[in-house]
PDB file of C-alpha atoms in Angstrom:
ATOM      1  CA  MET A 207     339.037 199.783 103.858  1.00 82.00           C
ATOM      2  CA  PRO A 208     340.708 200.327 100.269  1.00 87.00           C
ATOM      3  CA  LEU A 209     341.080 203.295  98.435  1.00 87.00           C
ATOM      4  CA  SER A 210     338.609 202.026  95.686  1.00 88.00           C
ATOM      5  CA  TRP A 211     335.725 203.008  97.955  1.00 90.00           C
ATOM      6  CA  TYR A 212     336.408 206.460  98.354  1.00 91.00           C
ATOM      7  CA  LEU A 213     337.082 206.970  94.666  1.00 92.00           C
ATOM      8  CA  ILE A 214     333.961 205.056  93.211  1.00 93.00           C
ATOM      9  CA  PHE A 215     332.225 207.383  95.920  1.00 94.00           C
ATOM     10  CA  ALA A 216     333.419 210.399  94.321  1.00 94.00           C
ATOM     11  CA  ALA A 217     332.923 209.147  90.985  1.00 94.00           C
ATOM     12  CA  ALA A 218     329.412 208.567  91.725  1.00 94.00           C
ATOM     13  CA  LEU A 219     328.770 211.903  93.060  1.00 95.00           C
ATOM     14  CA  PHE A 220     330.596 213.580  89.839  1.00 95.00           C
ATOM     15  CA  SER A 221     328.302 211.809  87.876  1.00 95.00           C
ATOM     16  CA  ILE A 222     325.212 212.937  89.613  1.00 95.00           C
ATOM     17  CA  GLY A 223     326.411 216.707  89.425  1.00 94.00           C
ATOM     18  CA  LEU A 224     327.206 216.127  85.734  1.00 94.00           C
ATOM     19  CA  TYR A 225     323.621 214.895  85.080  1.00 94.00           C
ATOM     20  CA  GLY A 226     322.335 217.893  87.224  1.00 92.00           C
ATOM     21  CA  VAL A 227     324.489 220.201  84.811  1.00 93.00           C
ATOM     22  CA  LEU A 228     323.227 218.546  81.761  1.00 92.00           C
ATOM     23  CA  SER A 229     319.630 218.094  82.309  1.00 91.00           C
ATOM     24  CA  ARG A 230     318.516 220.779  84.873  1.00 88.00           C
ATOM     25  CA  ARG A 231     316.775 224.314  83.054  1.00 86.00           C
ATOM     26  CA  ASN A 232     317.331 226.611  86.084  1.00 87.00           C
ATOM     27  CA  ALA A 233     320.448 228.241  86.166  1.00 88.00           C
ATOM     28  CA  VAL A 234     320.858 228.349  90.044  1.00 89.00           C
ATOM     29  CA  ALA A 235     320.395 224.364  89.565  1.00 90.00           C
ATOM     30  CA  ILE A 236     323.222 224.077  87.234  1.00 92.00           C
ATOM     31  CA  LEU A 237     325.261 225.830  89.629  1.00 92.00           C
ATOM     32  CA  MET A 238     324.525 223.404  92.074  1.00 92.00           C
ATOM     33  CA  GLY A 239     325.490 220.590  90.091  1.00 93.00           C
ATOM     34  CA  ILE A 240     328.960 222.284  89.565  1.00 94.00           C
ATOM     35  CA  GLU A 241     329.181 222.425  93.565  1.00 92.00           C
ATOM     36  CA  LEU A 242     328.520 218.460  93.568  1.00 93.00           C
ATOM     37  CA  MET A 243     331.192 218.019  91.068  1.00 94.00           C
ATOM     38  CA  LEU A 244     333.808 219.982  92.689  1.00 94.00           C
ATOM     39  CA  ASN A 245     333.111 218.319  95.931  1.00 94.00           C
ATOM     40  CA  ALA A 246     333.782 215.051  94.372  1.00 94.00           C
ATOM     41  CA  VAL A 247     337.119 216.239  93.065  1.00 94.00           C
ATOM     42  CA  ASN A 248     337.830 217.383  97.037  1.00 93.00           C
ATOM     43  CA  ILE A 249     337.138 214.075  98.137  1.00 94.00           C
ATOM     44  CA  ASN A 250     339.411 212.462  95.539  1.00 93.00           C
ATOM     45  CA  LEU A 251     342.343 214.636  96.255  1.00 92.00           C
ATOM     46  CA  VAL A 252     341.887 214.225 100.304  1.00 92.00           C
ATOM     47  CA  ALA A 253     341.754 210.517  99.685  1.00 92.00           C
ATOM     48  CA  PHE A 254     344.902 210.452  97.732  1.00 90.00           C
ATOM     49  CA  TRP A 255     346.680 212.494 100.368  1.00 89.00           C
ATOM     50  CA  ARG A 256     345.749 209.847 102.920  1.00 88.00           C
ATOM     51  CA  TYR A 257     346.453 206.851 101.143  1.00 87.00           C
ATOM     52  CA  SER A 258     349.947 207.857 100.184  1.00 83.00           C
ATOM     53  CA  ASP A 259     352.562 209.767 101.285  1.00 77.00           C
ATOM     54  CA  LEU A 260     351.005 211.734 104.450  1.00 77.00           C
ATOM     55  CA  ALA A 261     354.068 213.844 104.716  1.00 75.00           C
ATOM     56  CA  SER A 262     353.705 215.587 101.544  1.00 80.00           C
ATOM     57  CA  ILE A 263     350.582 217.730 101.772  1.00 83.00           C
ATOM     58  CA  ALA A 264     349.939 218.161  98.221  1.00 85.00           C
ATOM     59  CA  GLY A 265     346.390 216.868  98.462  1.00 86.00           C
ATOM     60  CA  GLN A 266     345.118 219.283 100.950  1.00 88.00           C
ATOM     61  CA  ALA A 267     346.844 222.268  99.586  1.00 89.00           C
ATOM     62  CA  PHE A 268     345.130 221.849  96.248  1.00 90.00           C
ATOM     63  CA  ALA A 269     341.743 221.020  98.182  1.00 91.00           C
ATOM     64  CA  VAL A 270     342.343 224.483  99.862  1.00 91.00           C
ATOM     65  CA  VAL A 271     342.699 226.255  96.239  1.00 91.00           C
ATOM     66  CA  VAL A 272     339.486 224.253  94.979  1.00 92.00           C
ATOM     67  CA  PHE A 273     337.594 225.748  97.989  1.00 91.00           C
ATOM     68  CA  ALA A 274     338.762 229.105  96.792  1.00 91.00           C
ATOM     69  CA  VAL A 275     337.875 228.567  93.026  1.00 92.00           C
ATOM     70  CA  ALA A 276     334.431 227.226  94.041  1.00 91.00           C
ATOM     71  CA  ALA A 277     333.656 230.157  95.928  1.00 91.00           C
ATOM     72  CA  ALA A 278     334.871 232.555  93.176  1.00 92.00           C
ATOM     73  CA  GLU A 279     332.863 230.450  90.541  1.00 92.00           C
ATOM     74  CA  VAL A 280     329.628 230.577  92.751  1.00 92.00           C
ATOM     75  CA  ALA A 281     330.018 234.472  93.121  1.00 91.00           C
ATOM     76  CA  VAL A 282     330.312 235.339  89.658  1.00 92.00           C
ATOM     77  CA  GLY A 283     327.758 232.644  88.592  1.00 92.00           C
ATOM     78  CA  LEU A 284     325.127 234.019  90.838  1.00 91.00           C
ATOM     79  CA  ALA A 285     325.952 237.530  89.798  1.00 91.00           C
ATOM     80  CA  LEU A 286     325.470 236.632  86.166  1.00 90.00           C
ATOM     81  CA  VAL A 287     322.263 234.910  87.180  1.00 89.00           C
ATOM     82  CA  ILE A 288     321.001 238.031  88.878  1.00 89.00           C
ATOM     83  CA  ALA A 289     322.009 240.343  86.075  1.00 88.00           C
ATOM     84  CA  VAL A 290     320.135 238.080  83.403  1.00 87.00           C
ATOM     85  CA  TYR A 291     317.182 237.876  85.569  1.00 87.00           C
ATOM     86  CA  ARG A 292     317.277 241.799  85.586  1.00 85.00           C
ATOM     87  CA  ARG A 293     317.308 242.019  82.009  1.00 84.00           C
ATOM     88  CA  ARG A 294     315.343 239.286  80.769  1.00 80.00           C
ATOM     89  CA  GLU A 295     313.154 238.249  83.389  1.00 79.00           C
ATOM     90  CA  THR A 296     314.134 234.435  83.192  1.00 79.00           C
ATOM     91  CA  VAL A 297     316.594 232.201  84.950  1.00 80.00           C
ATOM     92  CA  ALA A 298     316.070 229.194  82.490  1.00 81.00           C
ATOM     93  CA  ALA A 299     319.262 228.360  80.623  1.00 80.00           C
ATOM     94  CA  ASP A 300     317.683 227.277  77.366  1.00 78.00           C
ATOM     95  CA  GLU A 301     315.875 230.789  76.930  1.00 79.00           C
ATOM     96  CA  ILE A 302     319.229 232.806  77.549  1.00 79.00           C
ATOM     97  CA  ASN A 303     320.260 232.074  73.912  1.00 77.00           C
ATOM     98  CA  LEU A 304     321.035 235.358  72.622  1.00 76.00           C
ATOM     99  CA  MET A 305     324.947 234.543  72.087  1.00 75.00           C
ATOM    100  CA  LYS A 306     324.193 230.868  70.622  1.00 73.00           C
ATOM    101  CA  TRP A 307     325.430 230.946  67.328  1.00 65.00           C
TER     102      TRP A 307
ATOM    103  CA  MET B 118     332.609 194.836 108.100  1.00 71.00           C
ATOM    104  CA  THR B 119     334.406 197.259 110.707  1.00 85.00           C
ATOM    105  CA  GLY B 120     332.895 199.872 112.335  1.00 85.00           C
ATOM    106  CA  LEU B 121     334.892 202.771 110.158  1.00 87.00           C
ATOM    107  CA  GLU B 122     333.296 200.886 107.087  1.00 89.00           C
ATOM    108  CA  PHE B 123     329.936 201.054 108.244  1.00 92.00           C
ATOM    109  CA  VAL B 124     330.137 204.860 108.843  1.00 93.00           C
ATOM    110  CA  PHE B 125     331.535 205.338 105.542  1.00 93.00           C
ATOM    111  CA  VAL B 126     328.856 203.543 103.795  1.00 93.00           C
ATOM    112  CA  LEU B 127     326.222 205.238 105.841  1.00 94.00           C
ATOM    113  CA  ILE B 128     327.778 208.689 105.276  1.00 94.00           C
ATOM    114  CA  ALA B 129     327.911 207.929 101.571  1.00 94.00           C
ATOM    115  CA  ALA B 130     324.604 206.571 100.921  1.00 94.00           C
ATOM    116  CA  LEU B 131     323.272 209.658 102.829  1.00 95.00           C
ATOM    117  CA  THR B 132     325.324 212.044 100.512  1.00 94.00           C
ATOM    118  CA  LEU B 133     324.615 210.113  96.893  1.00 94.00           C
ATOM    119  CA  PHE B 134     320.698 210.398  98.003  1.00 95.00           C
ATOM    120  CA  SER B 135     320.982 214.032  98.808  1.00 95.00           C
ATOM    121  CA  ALA B 136     322.884 214.518  95.729  1.00 94.00           C
ATOM    122  CA  VAL B 137     320.318 212.930  93.882  1.00 94.00           C
ATOM    123  CA  MET B 138     317.640 214.726  95.308  1.00 93.00           C
ATOM    124  CA  VAL B 139     319.541 217.919  94.516  1.00 92.00           C
ATOM    125  CA  VAL B 140     319.312 217.169  91.012  1.00 91.00           C
ATOM    126  CA  THR B 141     315.859 215.748  90.764  1.00 90.00           C
ATOM    127  CA  THR B 142     313.699 217.889  93.116  1.00 88.00           C
ATOM    128  CA  PRO B 143     311.561 220.279  91.123  1.00 85.00           C
ATOM    129  CA  ASN B 144     311.414 222.813  94.331  1.00 85.00           C
ATOM    130  CA  MET B 145     314.371 224.875  93.870  1.00 86.00           C
ATOM    131  CA  VAL B 146     314.359 225.664  97.697  1.00 88.00           C
ATOM    132  CA  ARG B 147     314.172 222.155  98.531  1.00 90.00           C
ATOM    133  CA  ALA B 148     317.060 221.255  96.364  1.00 91.00           C
ATOM    134  CA  ALA B 149     318.927 223.834  98.226  1.00 92.00           C
ATOM    135  CA  LEU B 150     318.381 222.290 101.453  1.00 93.00           C
ATOM    136  CA  TRP B 151     319.360 218.615 100.046  1.00 94.00           C
ATOM    137  CA  LEU B 152     322.500 220.480  98.799  1.00 94.00           C
ATOM    138  CA  ILE B 153     323.298 221.255 102.216  1.00 94.00           C
ATOM    139  CA  LEU B 154     322.846 217.866 103.671  1.00 94.00           C
ATOM    140  CA  ALA B 155     325.045 216.549 100.727  1.00 94.00           C
ATOM    141  CA  LEU B 156     327.667 219.156 101.592  1.00 94.00           C
ATOM    142  CA  PHE B 157     327.737 217.931 105.352  1.00 94.00           C
ATOM    143  CA  GLY B 158     328.093 214.381 103.999  1.00 94.00           C
ATOM    144  CA  VAL B 159     331.105 215.197 102.269  1.00 94.00           C
ATOM    145  CA  ALA B 160     332.260 217.128 105.524  1.00 94.00           C
ATOM    146  CA  GLY B 161     331.600 213.844 107.339  1.00 94.00           C
ATOM    147  CA  THR B 162     333.924 212.025 104.630  1.00 94.00           C
ATOM    148  CA  PHE B 163     336.812 214.401 105.193  1.00 93.00           C
ATOM    149  CA  VAL B 164     336.590 213.667 109.003  1.00 92.00           C
ATOM    150  CA  LEU B 165     336.658 210.092 107.778  1.00 91.00           C
ATOM    151  CA  LEU B 166     339.922 210.935 106.049  1.00 90.00           C
ATOM    152  CA  ASN B 167     341.430 212.478 109.040  1.00 87.00           C
ATOM    153  CA  ALA B 168     341.390 215.972 107.259  1.00 86.00           C
ATOM    154  CA  ALA B 169     339.665 217.830 110.038  1.00 87.00           C
ATOM    155  CA  PHE B 170     340.937 221.243 108.885  1.00 90.00           C
ATOM    156  CA  LEU B 171     339.292 220.413 105.769  1.00 91.00           C
ATOM    157  CA  ALA B 172     336.181 219.363 107.404  1.00 93.00           C
ATOM    158  CA  VAL B 173     335.544 222.594 109.257  1.00 93.00           C
ATOM    159  CA  VAL B 174     336.312 224.803 106.095  1.00 91.00           C
ATOM    160  CA  GLN B 175     333.731 222.519 104.059  1.00 92.00           C
ATOM    161  CA  VAL B 176     331.260 223.470 106.608  1.00 93.00           C
ATOM    162  CA  VAL B 177     332.136 227.243 106.814  1.00 92.00           C
ATOM    163  CA  VAL B 178     332.776 227.938 103.511  1.00 89.00           C
ATOM    164  CA  TYR B 179     330.320 225.594 101.656  1.00 90.00           C
ATOM    165  CA  ILE B 180     327.520 225.323 104.038  1.00 91.00           C
ATOM    166  CA  GLY B 181     327.997 228.836 105.651  1.00 89.00           C
ATOM    167  CA  ALA B 182     328.300 230.885 102.512  1.00 89.00           C
ATOM    168  CA  ILE B 183     327.962 229.050  99.165  1.00 90.00           C
ATOM    169  CA  ALA B 184     324.705 227.314 100.144  1.00 89.00           C
ATOM    170  CA  VAL B 185     323.187 230.305 101.770  1.00 90.00           C
ATOM    171  CA  LEU B 186     324.308 232.475  98.326  1.00 89.00           C
ATOM    172  CA  MET B 187     322.345 229.706  96.440  1.00 90.00           C
ATOM    173  CA  ILE B 188     319.262 230.089  98.572  1.00 91.00           C
ATOM    174  CA  PHE B 189     319.527 233.885  98.438  1.00 89.00           C
ATOM    175  CA  ALA B 190     319.886 233.520  94.450  1.00 88.00           C
ATOM    176  CA  ILE B 191     316.859 231.369  94.452  1.00 88.00           C
ATOM    177  CA  MET B 192     314.572 233.201  96.458  1.00 88.00           C
ATOM    178  CA  LEU B 193     315.388 236.597  94.517  1.00 85.00           C
ATOM    179  CA  THR B 194     314.797 234.772  91.047  1.00 82.00           C
ATOM    180  CA  ARG B 195     311.803 232.709  92.470  1.00 74.00           C
ATOM    181  CA  LYS B 196     308.790 233.886  90.894  1.00 67.00           C
ATOM    182  CA  VAL B 197     309.744 233.415  87.090  1.00 61.00           C
ATOM    183  CA  MET B 198     310.227 229.698  87.559  1.00 62.00           C
ATOM    184  CA  LYS B 199     307.195 228.185  88.821  1.00 63.00           C
ATOM    185  CA  ASP B 200     308.036 224.639  90.551  1.00 59.00           C
ATOM    186  CA  SER B 201     305.113 222.978  88.573  1.00 59.00           C
ATOM    187  CA  GLY B 202     306.762 223.831  85.189  1.00 67.00           C
ATOM    188  CA  PRO B 203     309.386 221.344  83.397  1.00 74.00           C
ATOM    189  CA  GLN B 204     312.435 221.710  85.416  1.00 76.00           C
ATOM    190  CA  THR B 205     314.632 219.544  83.112  1.00 81.00           C
ATOM    191  CA  ASN B 206     315.359 220.232  79.358  1.00 80.00           C
ATOM    192  CA  SER B 207     314.573 218.358  76.410  1.00 81.00           C
ATOM    193  CA  THR B 208     317.764 216.259  76.486  1.00 84.00           C
ATOM    194  CA  TRP B 209     317.701 214.953  80.049  1.00 86.00           C
ATOM    195  CA  GLY B 210     317.795 211.324  78.764  1.00 89.00           C
ATOM    196  CA  LEU B 211     320.891 211.842  76.831  1.00 91.00           C
ATOM    197  CA  ALA B 212     322.289 213.734  80.004  1.00 90.00           C
ATOM    198  CA  ALA B 213     321.487 210.857  81.998  1.00 92.00           C
ATOM    199  CA  LEU B 214     322.877 208.464  79.416  1.00 93.00           C
ATOM    200  CA  ILE B 215     326.197 210.482  79.598  1.00 94.00           C
ATOM    201  CA  ALA B 216     326.431 210.331  83.243  1.00 93.00           C
ATOM    202  CA  ALA B 217     325.973 206.571  83.609  1.00 94.00           C
ATOM    203  CA  ALA B 218     328.227 206.042  81.126  1.00 95.00           C
ATOM    204  CA  LEU B 219     330.952 208.010  82.925  1.00 94.00           C
ATOM    205  CA  PHE B 220     330.242 206.373  86.301  1.00 93.00           C
ATOM    206  CA  GLY B 221     330.534 203.051  84.603  1.00 94.00           C
ATOM    207  CA  GLY B 222     333.536 203.851  82.848  1.00 94.00           C
ATOM    208  CA  LEU B 223     335.194 205.393  85.969  1.00 92.00           C
ATOM    209  CA  THR B 224     334.278 202.434  88.201  1.00 92.00           C
ATOM    210  CA  PHE B 225     335.566 199.988  85.554  1.00 92.00           C
ATOM    211  CA  ALA B 226     339.022 201.839  85.482  1.00 90.00           C
ATOM    212  CA  LEU B 227     339.200 202.414  89.092  1.00 88.00           C
ATOM    213  CA  THR B 228     338.516 198.889  89.905  1.00 87.00           C
ATOM    214  CA  ARG B 229     341.101 197.783  87.590  1.00 88.00           C
ATOM    215  CA  SER B 230     343.928 200.134  88.618  1.00 84.00           C
ATOM    216  CA  PRO B 231     346.756 198.849  91.072  1.00 83.00           C
ATOM    217  CA  ALA B 232     345.992 201.951  93.435  1.00 78.00           C
ATOM    218  CA  ALA B 233     342.542 200.362  94.121  1.00 77.00           C
ATOM    219  CA  THR B 234     343.463 198.120  96.876  1.00 79.00           C
ATOM    220  CA  LEU B 235     345.935 200.364  98.449  1.00 77.00           C
ATOM    221  CA  MET B 236     345.162 200.366 102.187  1.00 79.00           C
ATOM    222  CA  ALA B 237     345.456 203.841 104.200  1.00 77.00           C
ATOM    223  CA  PRO B 238     349.030 204.085 106.190  1.00 78.00           C
ATOM    224  CA  ASP B 239     349.044 204.595 109.878  1.00 76.00           C
ATOM    225  CA  PHE B 240     347.922 208.065 110.703  1.00 74.00           C
ATOM    226  CA  SER B 241     349.757 208.450 114.092  1.00 71.00           C
ATOM    227  CA  THR B 242     353.283 208.718 112.296  1.00 67.00           C
ATOM    228  CA  VAL B 243     352.292 212.287 111.107  1.00 66.00           C
ATOM    229  CA  SER B 244     353.037 215.174 113.557  1.00 72.00           C
ATOM    230  CA  ASP B 245     350.368 217.666 112.986  1.00 80.00           C
ATOM    231  CA  PRO B 246     348.808 217.703 109.603  1.00 80.00           C
ATOM    232  CA  VAL B 247     347.193 221.254 110.118  1.00 83.00           C
ATOM    233  CA  ALA B 248     350.266 222.612 111.110  1.00 84.00           C
ATOM    234  CA  GLU B 249     351.936 220.947 108.010  1.00 83.00           C
ATOM    235  CA  LEU B 250     349.350 222.338 105.724  1.00 85.00           C
ATOM    236  CA  GLY B 251     349.854 225.694 107.181  1.00 86.00           C
ATOM    237  CA  ARG B 252     353.448 225.807 106.861  1.00 86.00           C
ATOM    238  CA  ALA B 253     352.892 224.184 103.140  1.00 85.00           C
ATOM    239  CA  LEU B 254     350.693 227.155 102.174  1.00 86.00           C
ATOM    240  CA  VAL B 255     353.109 229.711 103.153  1.00 88.00           C
ATOM    241  CA  SER B 256     356.170 228.397 102.422  1.00 85.00           C
ATOM    242  CA  PRO B 257     358.127 229.412  99.239  1.00 85.00           C
ATOM    243  CA  GLN B 258     359.346 226.063  98.511  1.00 84.00           C
ATOM    244  CA  ALA B 259     355.714 224.533  98.743  1.00 84.00           C
ATOM    245  CA  TYR B 260     352.491 226.344  97.648  1.00 87.00           C
ATOM    246  CA  VAL B 261     352.740 229.928  98.458  1.00 90.00           C
ATOM    247  CA  ILE B 262     352.259 230.697  94.512  1.00 91.00           C
ATOM    248  CA  PRO B 263     348.999 228.644  93.921  1.00 89.00           C
ATOM    249  CA  PHE B 264     347.818 229.971  97.349  1.00 90.00           C
ATOM    250  CA  GLU B 265     348.388 233.727  96.533  1.00 91.00           C
ATOM    251  CA  VAL B 266     347.112 233.349  93.034  1.00 92.00           C
ATOM    252  CA  ALA B 267     343.934 231.597  94.335  1.00 92.00           C
ATOM    253  CA  SER B 268     343.594 234.872  96.866  1.00 92.00           C
ATOM    254  CA  VAL B 269     344.166 237.045  93.597  1.00 94.00           C
ATOM    255  CA  LEU B 270     341.287 235.320  91.663  1.00 94.00           C
ATOM    256  CA  LEU B 271     339.090 235.433  94.637  1.00 93.00           C
ATOM    257  CA  LEU B 272     339.494 239.116  94.744  1.00 94.00           C
ATOM    258  CA  ALA B 273     339.121 239.415  91.128  1.00 95.00           C
ATOM    259  CA  ALA B 274     335.853 237.407  91.294  1.00 93.00           C
ATOM    260  CA  MET B 275     334.368 239.589  94.000  1.00 92.00           C
ATOM    261  CA  ILE B 276     335.127 242.883  92.264  1.00 94.00           C
ATOM    262  CA  GLY B 277     333.646 241.318  89.067  1.00 93.00           C
ATOM    263  CA  ALA B 278     330.495 239.927  90.896  1.00 91.00           C
ATOM    264  CA  ILE B 279     329.839 243.479  92.297  1.00 91.00           C
ATOM    265  CA  TYR B 280     330.225 244.915  88.911  1.00 91.00           C
ATOM    266  CA  VAL B 281     327.937 242.526  86.988  1.00 89.00           C
ATOM    267  CA  ALA B 282     325.213 242.420  89.756  1.00 84.00           C
ATOM    268  CA  TRP B 283     325.478 246.300  90.136  1.00 85.00           C
ATOM    269  CA  LYS B 284     322.205 248.101  88.978  1.00 75.00           C
ATOM    270  CA  LYS B 285     322.707 250.601  86.346  1.00 69.00           C
TER     271      LYS B 285
END
């Protein structure tokens, strides 16, 4: 099957994640959208590795780095959500607007 | 349509459906369970792409750690956001428009690119991709610096997360 199948699948997954990030009010749901987007990026990286030079392992190595960054992002993000919840009693992103211009 | 293509379409449809449910379900715990299904679909895609190690890491890190962490956070913050209230903000229509435009633009560009018709090379020519990846991640000629920087980032994020969530 041609490479474009994987790329279009990843593009669809990325767009769905982007919609989730832009539209959801719950901060944890926004983090879930970011996870979907990172997964779409990983599919692209691995697909490009599989469809180009198999000997150069760059695509998989970068996918491993993306895994580490995703874990770091979700740990800090959820810690922030918990800290905000403790102080403000809310996790709705549009009510956390103290630092908004 | 070959067997591999059929399996791919099946996994892709399942993953995209679960992803849509993740961003639209009002109940956050259900959204997290749909997220787990979507992550399993991505792991299946890795298997189809002959990246077995990454498929296992996907299950262990994403489903075993990140999804469980999400469910913990949802349950700790559950009582403030009732599932019946509005789950989308006022600009969700614009968000849907942007996402659809992005998908349309990417598909338009991808189908026109010369790489779109590329076929996968024969996989049996590679000796052992997992050993290859392991060597690349610790070899100074390859990716030892990005790998170590990612480790330091993870450590810093862990310390930062503990500090931010600490009860003062």
